[in-house]
Amino acid sequence: MSSKRDFLTIWDLTADEIECLLKRAIELKSGADKNKCPLIGKSIGIFFEKPSTRTRVSFEVGIYQLGGQSIYLNPREIQLGRGETIADTARVLSRYLNGIVLRTYSHASAEEFASHATVPVINGLSDLHHPCQALADLMTILEKKGKLNGIRLAYIGDGNNVANSLIEASALTGMNLTIACPEGYEPDPDVLENARSKAASEIIVLRNPKEAAGRADVIYTDVWVSMGQEDKAEKKKAKLRDYQINGQLLHCAKNDAIVLHCLPAHRGEEITDEVMDGPNSAVFDQAENRLHTEKALLEFLIR
Ligand code: CP
Ligand code: NVA
């Protein structure tokens, strides 16, 4: 039996493992172990069905910095695009590669791929989860606030993949999470129910963004229209219009609240320039932390 570990959702790591991983990411960011190359002689596939700036580049650079090689696989340029099955692709790629980072439309495809791969599979975003993003979010909150347990996090907007992974990350680390979203745009109900059954902290879903932002240490948002939802764009934007993070909403949070966004941002929609470029914004540190957390994750998973 293979002893490989995948990272498809936050629950694939324990609370202790996440704590160690964040500590390690902070160490790597400080420049420690610059010359340590645990991936020397190893190759990692990057198989992405959707566009990416941060995830692709941070993984490719991280793999290089750890001494390994990354191979970008565009589904249109491999036989999967001509009908080879996910299962056969996963089996074959496992014979060459030491790990695979996936970005798929459907989370079920990521699960199917992982179930047939004999090397670790990392979810670099699916329609349901974005766990690598959540690791960088946790690191940023820890750096800026000094702790996770007891932090009040407000997520304002669409209950999407990023929100789902934040729910799981909050449950695992003891952050109190309040999500404000319009009716019909709630996070995944199974993700929510499962996280609530495991969480010691509060995970609340409500409608009023000001109520969610009240006394928050961290305010978080994401785009209103995720990749693959372009056909629903106008309806979603109309529904989410009152969920913008602007100066007025930020005013409801604590004075020293930080603002996070996984990026890419649609400035003027879910977030204003004033907030994104303002003194509370930590979005570019958050983007940088993708690199450090992914290096810590690769070190942990790829043996
Ligand atoms: N936040 C994030 O995953 O960005 P990309 O889509 O650019 O990878
Ligand atoms: N929710 C967004 C996140 C992009 C990083 C999407 O899935 O498009």
mmCIF file of C-alpha atoms and ligand atoms in Angstrom:
data_model
loop_
_atom_site.group_PDB
_atom_site.id
_atom_site.type_symbol
_atom_site.label_atom_id
_atom_site.label_comp_id
_atom_site.label_asym_id
_atom_site.label_seq_id
_atom_site.Cartn_x
_atom_site.Cartn_y
_atom_site.Cartn_z
ATOM 1 C CA MET A 1 0.000 0.000 0.000
ATOM 2 C CA SER A 2 1.195 3.493 -0.843
ATOM 3 C CA SER A 3 1.918 5.720 2.139
ATOM 4 C CA LYS A 4 1.689 8.874 0.068
ATOM 5 C CA ARG A 5 -0.146 11.866 1.523
ATOM 6 C CA ASP A 6 -2.335 14.135 -0.625
ATOM 7 C CA PHE A 7 -3.421 17.697 0.114
ATOM 8 C CA LEU A 8 -6.859 18.062 -1.436
ATOM 9 C CA THR A 9 -8.552 19.867 1.443
ATOM 10 C CA ILE A 10 -7.415 21.423 4.703
ATOM 11 C CA TRP A 11 -8.583 18.285 6.563
ATOM 12 C CA ASP A 12 -5.733 16.338 4.941
ATOM 13 C CA LEU A 13 -3.466 17.935 7.567
ATOM 14 C CA THR A 14 -3.905 17.785 11.339
ATOM 15 C CA ALA A 15 -3.909 20.905 13.529
ATOM 16 C CA ASP A 16 -0.400 19.995 14.763
ATOM 17 C CA GLU A 17 0.860 19.505 11.215
ATOM 18 C CA ILE A 18 -0.526 22.894 10.162
ATOM 19 C CA GLU A 19 1.143 24.532 13.153
ATOM 20 C CA CYS A 20 4.525 22.953 12.242
ATOM 21 C CA LEU A 21 4.074 23.796 8.579
ATOM 22 C CA LEU A 22 3.353 27.482 9.323
ATOM 23 C CA LYS A 23 6.359 27.636 11.655
ATOM 24 C CA ARG A 24 8.501 26.149 8.915
ATOM 25 C CA ALA A 25 7.123 28.579 6.311
ATOM 26 C CA ILE A 26 8.020 31.532 8.565
ATOM 27 C CA GLU A 27 11.514 30.055 9.009
ATOM 28 C CA LEU A 28 11.905 29.648 5.218
ATOM 29 C CA LYS A 29 10.727 33.231 4.683
ATOM 30 C CA SER A 30 13.433 34.463 7.085
ATOM 31 C CA GLY A 31 16.038 32.960 4.752
ATOM 32 C CA ALA A 32 16.878 29.953 6.943
ATOM 33 C CA ASP A 33 18.024 26.821 5.103
ATOM 34 C CA LYS A 34 18.503 28.741 1.855
ATOM 35 C CA ASN A 35 20.838 26.071 0.582
ATOM 36 C CA LYS A 36 18.786 23.061 1.699
ATOM 37 C CA CYS A 37 17.486 21.232 -1.377
ATOM 38 C CA PRO A 38 15.130 18.414 -0.330
ATOM 39 C CA LEU A 39 13.738 18.106 -3.878
ATOM 40 C CA ILE A 40 17.063 17.551 -5.578
ATOM 41 C CA GLY A 41 16.605 14.974 -8.358
ATOM 42 C CA LYS A 42 12.806 15.176 -8.021
ATOM 43 C CA SER A 43 10.222 16.281 -10.610
ATOM 44 C CA ILE A 44 6.808 17.776 -9.825
ATOM 45 C CA GLY A 45 4.035 18.052 -12.433
ATOM 46 C CA ILE A 46 1.864 21.164 -12.555
ATOM 47 C CA PHE A 47 -1.382 20.145 -14.281
ATOM 48 C CA PHE A 48 -3.732 23.142 -14.583
ATOM 49 C CA GLU A 49 -7.097 23.203 -16.374
ATOM 50 C CA LYS A 50 -7.618 26.899 -15.525
ATOM 51 C CA PRO A 51 -5.461 30.020 -15.645
ATOM 52 C CA SER A 52 -3.222 30.947 -12.713
ATOM 53 C CA THR A 53 -0.675 33.595 -11.838
ATOM 54 C CA ARG A 54 0.140 33.069 -8.139
ATOM 55 C CA THR A 55 -0.330 29.312 -7.766
ATOM 56 C CA ARG A 56 1.584 28.306 -10.857
ATOM 57 C CA VAL A 57 4.483 30.716 -10.413
ATOM 58 C CA SER A 58 4.853 30.247 -6.643
ATOM 59 C CA PHE A 59 4.892 26.452 -7.020
ATOM 60 C CA GLU A 60 7.334 26.509 -9.948
ATOM 61 C CA VAL A 61 9.675 28.924 -8.149
ATOM 62 C CA GLY A 62 9.313 27.042 -4.853
ATOM 63 C CA ILE A 63 10.161 23.719 -6.501
ATOM 64 C CA TYR A 64 13.220 25.297 -8.131
ATOM 65 C CA GLN A 65 14.357 26.834 -4.841
ATOM 66 C CA LEU A 66 14.083 23.428 -3.157
ATOM 67 C CA GLY A 67 16.319 21.897 -5.834
ATOM 68 C CA GLY A 68 13.622 20.163 -7.895
ATOM 69 C CA GLN A 69 12.229 20.448 -11.398
ATOM 70 C CA SER A 70 8.681 21.456 -12.313
ATOM 71 C CA ILE A 71 6.927 20.351 -15.502
ATOM 72 C CA TYR A 72 3.904 22.378 -16.589
ATOM 73 C CA LEU A 73 1.216 20.192 -18.161
ATOM 74 C CA ASN A 74 -1.466 21.908 -20.177
ATOM 75 C CA PRO A 75 -4.451 19.555 -20.559
ATOM 76 C CA ARG A 76 -4.797 20.601 -24.205
ATOM 77 C CA GLU A 77 -1.231 19.445 -24.898
ATOM 78 C CA ILE A 78 -1.373 16.024 -23.228
ATOM 79 C CA GLN A 79 -3.412 12.978 -24.230
ATOM 80 C CA LEU A 80 -6.006 13.634 -21.515
ATOM 81 C CA GLY A 81 -7.333 16.339 -23.814
ATOM 82 C CA ARG A 82 -7.863 13.636 -26.480
ATOM 83 C CA GLY A 83 -9.757 11.240 -24.245
ATOM 84 C CA GLU A 84 -7.148 9.355 -22.188
ATOM 85 C CA THR A 85 -8.789 8.800 -18.804
ATOM 86 C CA ILE A 86 -7.918 10.658 -15.614
ATOM 87 C CA ALA A 87 -7.133 7.301 -13.974
ATOM 88 C CA ASP A 88 -4.653 6.223 -16.676
ATOM 89 C CA THR A 89 -3.062 9.685 -16.755
ATOM 90 C CA ALA A 90 -2.592 9.604 -12.966
ATOM 91 C CA ARG A 91 -1.132 6.078 -13.059
ATOM 92 C CA VAL A 92 1.341 6.908 -15.835
ATOM 93 C CA LEU A 93 2.433 10.285 -14.468
ATOM 94 C CA SER A 94 3.082 8.629 -11.083
ATOM 95 C CA ARG A 95 5.749 6.483 -12.782
ATOM 96 C CA TYR A 96 7.750 9.593 -13.729
ATOM 97 C CA LEU A 97 6.915 12.293 -11.220
ATOM 98 C CA ASN A 98 7.404 12.610 -7.456
ATOM 99 C CA GLY A 99 4.299 14.748 -6.945
ATOM 100 C CA ILE A 100 1.584 16.570 -8.878
ATOM 101 C CA VAL A 101 -0.114 19.927 -8.333
ATOM 102 C CA LEU A 102 -3.586 20.058 -9.901
ATOM 103 C CA ARG A 103 -5.992 22.855 -10.761
ATOM 104 C CA THR A 104 -9.273 21.355 -11.919
ATOM 105 C CA TYR A 105 -12.761 22.624 -12.636
ATOM 106 C CA SER A 106 -14.409 19.854 -10.663
ATOM 107 C CA HIS A 107 -13.240 18.744 -7.229
ATOM 108 C CA ALA A 108 -14.377 15.207 -8.125
ATOM 109 C CA SER A 109 -11.696 15.154 -10.870
ATOM 110 C CA ALA A 110 -9.013 16.049 -8.322
ATOM 111 C CA GLU A 111 -10.251 13.253 -6.039
ATOM 112 C CA GLU A 112 -10.325 10.778 -8.925
ATOM 113 C CA PHE A 113 -6.814 11.771 -9.993
ATOM 114 C CA ALA A 114 -5.496 11.431 -6.428
ATOM 115 C CA SER A 115 -7.146 8.048 -5.926
ATOM 116 C CA HIS A 116 -5.224 6.624 -8.903
ATOM 117 C CA ALA A 117 -1.923 8.465 -8.393
ATOM 118 C CA THR A 118 0.723 6.763 -6.287
ATOM 119 C CA VAL A 119 2.556 10.039 -5.598
ATOM 120 C CA PRO A 120 1.280 12.997 -3.516
ATOM 121 C CA VAL A 121 -1.364 15.142 -5.199
ATOM 122 C CA ILE A 122 -1.787 18.776 -4.158
ATOM 123 C CA ASN A 123 -4.982 20.683 -4.923
ATOM 124 C CA GLY A 124 -4.013 24.035 -6.425
ATOM 125 C CA LEU A 125 -7.735 25.016 -6.597
ATOM 126 C CA SER A 126 -10.929 23.230 -7.554
ATOM 127 C CA ASP A 127 -14.502 24.486 -7.731
ATOM 128 C CA LEU A 128 -14.930 23.448 -4.081
ATOM 129 C CA HIS A 129 -11.617 24.073 -2.295
ATOM 130 C CA HIS A 130 -8.471 26.183 -2.368
ATOM 131 C CA PRO A 131 -6.431 24.737 0.506
ATOM 132 C CA CYS A 132 -3.021 26.111 -0.583
ATOM 133 C CA GLN A 133 -4.531 29.592 -0.479
ATOM 134 C CA ALA A 134 -5.807 28.955 3.050
ATOM 135 C CA LEU A 135 -2.296 28.002 4.217
ATOM 136 C CA ALA A 136 -0.951 31.355 3.008
ATOM 137 C CA ASP A 137 -3.924 33.117 4.623
ATOM 138 C CA LEU A 138 -3.185 31.456 7.965
ATOM 139 C CA MET A 139 0.497 32.401 7.727
ATOM 140 C CA THR A 140 -0.379 36.032 6.978
ATOM 141 C CA ILE A 141 -2.812 36.262 9.907
ATOM 142 C CA LEU A 142 -0.237 34.642 12.212
ATOM 143 C CA GLU A 143 2.474 37.084 11.081
ATOM 144 C CA LYS A 144 0.258 40.161 11.438
ATOM 145 C CA LYS A 145 -1.749 39.212 14.546
ATOM 146 C CA GLY A 146 0.659 36.896 16.383
ATOM 147 C CA LYS A 147 -1.934 34.129 16.823
ATOM 148 C CA LEU A 148 -4.797 32.287 15.123
ATOM 149 C CA ASN A 149 -6.831 30.895 18.005
ATOM 150 C CA GLY A 150 -9.533 33.404 18.983
ATOM 151 C CA ILE A 151 -9.006 35.701 15.964
ATOM 152 C CA ARG A 152 -12.221 37.155 14.531
ATOM 153 C CA LEU A 153 -12.263 36.678 10.775
ATOM 154 C CA ALA A 154 -15.011 38.151 8.569
ATOM 155 C CA TYR A 155 -15.426 36.847 5.023
ATOM 156 C CA ILE A 156 -17.652 39.106 2.940
ATOM 157 C CA GLY A 157 -19.047 38.043 -0.459
ATOM 158 C CA ASP A 158 -19.475 34.857 -2.449
ATOM 159 C CA GLY A 159 -19.459 31.565 -0.514
ATOM 160 C CA ASN A 160 -16.998 29.966 -2.938
ATOM 161 C CA ASN A 161 -13.980 27.630 -2.945
ATOM 162 C CA VAL A 162 -11.853 30.166 -1.027
ATOM 163 C CA ALA A 163 -14.605 30.569 1.595
ATOM 164 C CA ASN A 164 -14.927 26.772 1.939
ATOM 165 C CA SER A 165 -11.215 26.351 2.645
ATOM 166 C CA LEU A 166 -11.288 29.277 5.098
ATOM 167 C CA ILE A 167 -14.136 27.557 6.953
ATOM 168 C CA GLU A 168 -12.026 24.417 7.329
ATOM 169 C CA ALA A 169 -8.895 26.407 8.244
ATOM 170 C CA SER A 170 -10.861 28.319 10.904
ATOM 171 C CA ALA A 171 -12.297 25.133 12.377
ATOM 172 C CA LEU A 172 -8.835 23.594 12.583
ATOM 173 C CA THR A 173 -7.059 26.593 14.115
ATOM 174 C CA GLY A 174 -9.738 28.041 16.421
ATOM 175 C CA MET A 175 -10.481 31.237 14.487
ATOM 176 C CA ASN A 176 -14.024 32.612 14.813
ATOM 177 C CA LEU A 177 -15.342 33.040 11.297
ATOM 178 C CA THR A 178 -18.368 35.064 10.234
ATOM 179 C CA ILE A 179 -19.381 34.881 6.600
ATOM 180 C CA ALA A 180 -21.713 37.510 5.129
ATOM 181 C CA CYS A 181 -23.256 36.510 1.803
ATOM 182 C CA PRO A 182 -26.554 36.952 -0.043
ATOM 183 C CA GLU A 183 -29.161 34.221 -0.081
ATOM 184 C CA GLY A 184 -28.245 31.529 -2.599
ATOM 185 C CA TYR A 185 -24.497 32.262 -2.373
ATOM 186 C CA GLU A 186 -23.718 30.408 0.847
ATOM 187 C CA PRO A 187 -20.647 28.191 1.220
ATOM 188 C CA ASP A 188 -20.979 24.473 0.533
ATOM 189 C CA PRO A 189 -23.437 23.034 3.105
ATOM 190 C CA ASP A 190 -21.450 19.801 3.647
ATOM 191 C CA VAL A 191 -18.213 21.707 4.197
ATOM 192 C CA LEU A 192 -20.028 23.936 6.681
ATOM 193 C CA GLU A 193 -21.721 21.130 8.590
ATOM 194 C CA ASN A 194 -18.557 19.047 8.817
ATOM 195 C CA ALA A 195 -16.461 22.006 9.997
ATOM 196 C CA ARG A 196 -19.023 23.034 12.598
ATOM 197 C CA SER A 197 -19.102 19.501 13.982
ATOM 198 C CA LYS A 198 -15.316 19.625 14.498
ATOM 199 C CA ALA A 199 -14.749 23.285 15.431
ATOM 200 C CA ALA A 200 -14.279 24.619 18.929
ATOM 201 C CA SER A 201 -14.685 28.141 17.499
ATOM 202 C CA GLU A 202 -17.771 29.840 16.022
ATOM 203 C CA ILE A 203 -18.579 29.554 12.314
ATOM 204 C CA ILE A 204 -21.507 31.803 11.469
ATOM 205 C CA VAL A 205 -23.223 32.610 8.165
ATOM 206 C CA LEU A 206 -25.350 35.757 8.045
ATOM 207 C CA ARG A 207 -26.569 38.335 5.532
ATOM 208 C CA ASN A 208 -25.429 41.739 6.796
ATOM 209 C CA PRO A 209 -21.825 42.604 5.843
ATOM 210 C CA LYS A 210 -21.600 45.306 8.537
ATOM 211 C CA GLU A 211 -22.615 42.814 11.191
ATOM 212 C CA ALA A 212 -19.911 40.395 9.988
ATOM 213 C CA ALA A 213 -17.247 43.116 9.849
ATOM 214 C CA GLY A 214 -18.086 44.426 13.336
ATOM 215 C CA ARG A 215 -15.099 43.900 15.689
ATOM 216 C CA ALA A 216 -13.264 41.806 13.078
ATOM 217 C CA ASP A 217 -9.473 41.418 13.263
ATOM 218 C CA VAL A 218 -9.349 40.325 9.637
ATOM 219 C CA ILE A 219 -11.654 41.148 6.720
ATOM 220 C CA TYR A 220 -11.426 38.889 3.685
ATOM 221 C CA THR A 221 -13.010 38.905 0.259
ATOM 222 C CA ASP A 222 -12.684 37.203 -3.127
ATOM 223 C CA VAL A 223 -14.019 37.828 -6.621
ATOM 224 C CA TRP A 224 -17.775 37.639 -7.139
ATOM 225 C CA VAL A 225 -17.416 35.538 -10.294
ATOM 226 C CA SER A 226 -15.063 32.581 -10.019
ATOM 227 C CA MET A 227 -13.364 30.829 -12.931
ATOM 228 C CA GLY A 228 -15.935 28.730 -14.766
ATOM 229 C CA GLN A 229 -18.919 30.871 -13.644
ATOM 230 C CA GLU A 230 -18.681 33.505 -16.366
ATOM 231 C CA ASP A 231 -22.155 32.631 -17.701
ATOM 232 C CA LYS A 232 -23.676 33.692 -14.337
ATOM 233 C CA ALA A 233 -21.612 36.887 -14.041
ATOM 234 C CA GLU A 234 -24.274 39.586 -14.350
ATOM 235 C CA LYS A 235 -26.728 37.903 -11.970
ATOM 236 C CA LYS A 236 -24.035 37.264 -9.358
ATOM 237 C CA LYS A 237 -22.655 40.792 -9.532
ATOM 238 C CA ALA A 238 -26.135 42.252 -9.037
ATOM 239 C CA LYS A 239 -26.769 40.024 -6.003
ATOM 240 C CA LEU A 240 -23.399 40.785 -4.432
ATOM 241 C CA ARG A 241 -23.415 44.564 -5.013
ATOM 242 C CA ASP A 242 -23.877 45.390 -1.317
ATOM 243 C CA TYR A 243 -20.994 43.139 -0.259
ATOM 244 C CA GLN A 244 -18.120 45.365 -1.387
ATOM 245 C CA ILE A 245 -15.207 45.951 0.995
ATOM 246 C CA ASN A 246 -14.916 49.735 0.972
ATOM 247 C CA GLY A 247 -13.860 52.404 3.466
ATOM 248 C CA GLN A 248 -17.278 52.417 5.115
ATOM 249 C CA LEU A 249 -17.298 48.680 5.727
ATOM 250 C CA LEU A 250 -13.695 48.652 6.918
ATOM 251 C CA HIS A 251 -14.689 51.308 9.466
ATOM 252 C CA CYS A 252 -16.916 48.692 11.195
ATOM 253 C CA ALA A 253 -13.907 46.463 11.924
ATOM 254 C CA LYS A 254 -11.231 47.002 14.583
ATOM 255 C CA ASN A 255 -8.890 49.938 13.830
ATOM 256 C CA ASP A 256 -5.965 47.605 13.304
ATOM 257 C CA ALA A 257 -7.906 45.057 11.235
ATOM 258 C CA ILE A 258 -6.066 43.665 8.236
ATOM 259 C CA VAL A 259 -7.676 43.191 4.831
ATOM 260 C CA LEU A 260 -6.994 40.024 2.848
ATOM 261 C CA HIS A 261 -7.898 38.983 -0.702
ATOM 262 C CA CYS A 262 -6.604 35.831 -2.393
ATOM 263 C CA LEU A 263 -6.264 37.782 -5.695
ATOM 264 C CA PRO A 264 -6.792 38.327 -8.554
ATOM 265 C CA ALA A 265 -8.988 41.275 -7.474
ATOM 266 C CA HIS A 266 -11.655 42.923 -9.530
ATOM 267 C CA ARG A 267 -11.010 46.423 -8.216
ATOM 268 C CA GLY A 268 -14.188 48.435 -7.976
ATOM 269 C CA GLU A 269 -16.332 45.303 -7.569
ATOM 270 C CA GLU A 270 -15.645 43.279 -4.394
ATOM 271 C CA ILE A 271 -12.966 45.700 -3.133
ATOM 272 C CA THR A 272 -12.179 49.386 -3.702
ATOM 273 C CA ASP A 273 -8.754 50.786 -4.620
ATOM 274 C CA GLU A 274 -8.890 52.801 -1.395
ATOM 275 C CA VAL A 275 -8.986 49.622 0.732
ATOM 276 C CA MET A 276 -6.778 47.439 -1.437
ATOM 277 C CA ASP A 277 -4.010 50.065 -1.512
ATOM 278 C CA GLY A 278 -4.706 51.403 1.990
ATOM 279 C CA PRO A 279 -2.764 50.931 5.248
ATOM 280 C CA ASN A 280 -4.849 47.951 6.445
ATOM 281 C CA SER A 281 -4.261 45.902 3.301
ATOM 282 C CA ALA A 282 -1.977 42.869 3.607
ATOM 283 C CA VAL A 283 -2.846 41.380 0.226
ATOM 284 C CA PHE A 284 0.633 41.440 -1.282
ATOM 285 C CA ASP A 285 2.243 39.892 1.811
ATOM 286 C CA GLN A 286 -0.495 37.275 1.574
ATOM 287 C CA ALA A 287 0.389 36.631 -2.081
ATOM 288 C CA GLU A 288 4.094 36.327 -1.180
ATOM 289 C CA ASN A 289 3.248 33.826 1.536
ATOM 290 C CA ARG A 290 1.940 31.416 -1.091
ATOM 291 C CA LEU A 291 5.595 30.722 -1.936
ATOM 292 C CA HIS A 292 6.749 30.090 1.632
ATOM 293 C CA THR A 293 3.790 27.909 2.652
ATOM 294 C CA GLU A 294 3.998 25.856 -0.553
ATOM 295 C CA LYS A 295 7.718 25.232 0.001
ATOM 296 C CA ALA A 296 6.942 24.028 3.535
ATOM 297 C CA LEU A 297 4.141 21.837 2.142
ATOM 298 C CA LEU A 298 6.386 20.318 -0.550
ATOM 299 C CA GLU A 299 9.105 19.596 2.016
ATOM 300 C CA PHE A 300 6.503 17.830 4.144
ATOM 301 C CA LEU A 301 4.742 15.814 1.428
ATOM 302 C CA ILE A 302 7.381 14.908 -1.157
ATOM 303 C CA ARG A 303 9.625 12.142 0.120
HETATM 304 N N1 CP B 1 -4.950 33.184 -5.471
HETATM 305 C C1 CP B 1 -4.690 32.389 -6.531
HETATM 306 O O1 CP B 1 -4.803 31.165 -6.465
HETATM 307 O O2 CP B 1 -4.287 33.062 -7.627
HETATM 308 P P1 CP B 1 -4.042 32.434 -9.091
HETATM 309 O O3 CP B 1 -5.394 32.088 -9.657
HETATM 310 O O4 CP B 1 -3.363 33.535 -9.829
HETATM 311 O O5 CP B 1 -3.194 31.217 -8.930
HETATM 312 N N1 NVA B 2 -12.736 31.959 -6.300
HETATM 313 C C1 NVA B 2 -11.734 32.262 -7.302
HETATM 314 C C2 NVA B 2 -10.367 32.152 -6.705
HETATM 315 C C3 NVA B 2 -9.243 32.485 -7.649
HETATM 316 C C4 NVA B 2 -7.904 32.321 -7.001
HETATM 317 C C5 NVA B 2 -11.898 31.315 -8.494
HETATM 318 O O1 NVA B 2 -12.141 30.122 -8.293
HETATM 319 O O2 NVA B 2 -11.802 31.791 -9.622
#
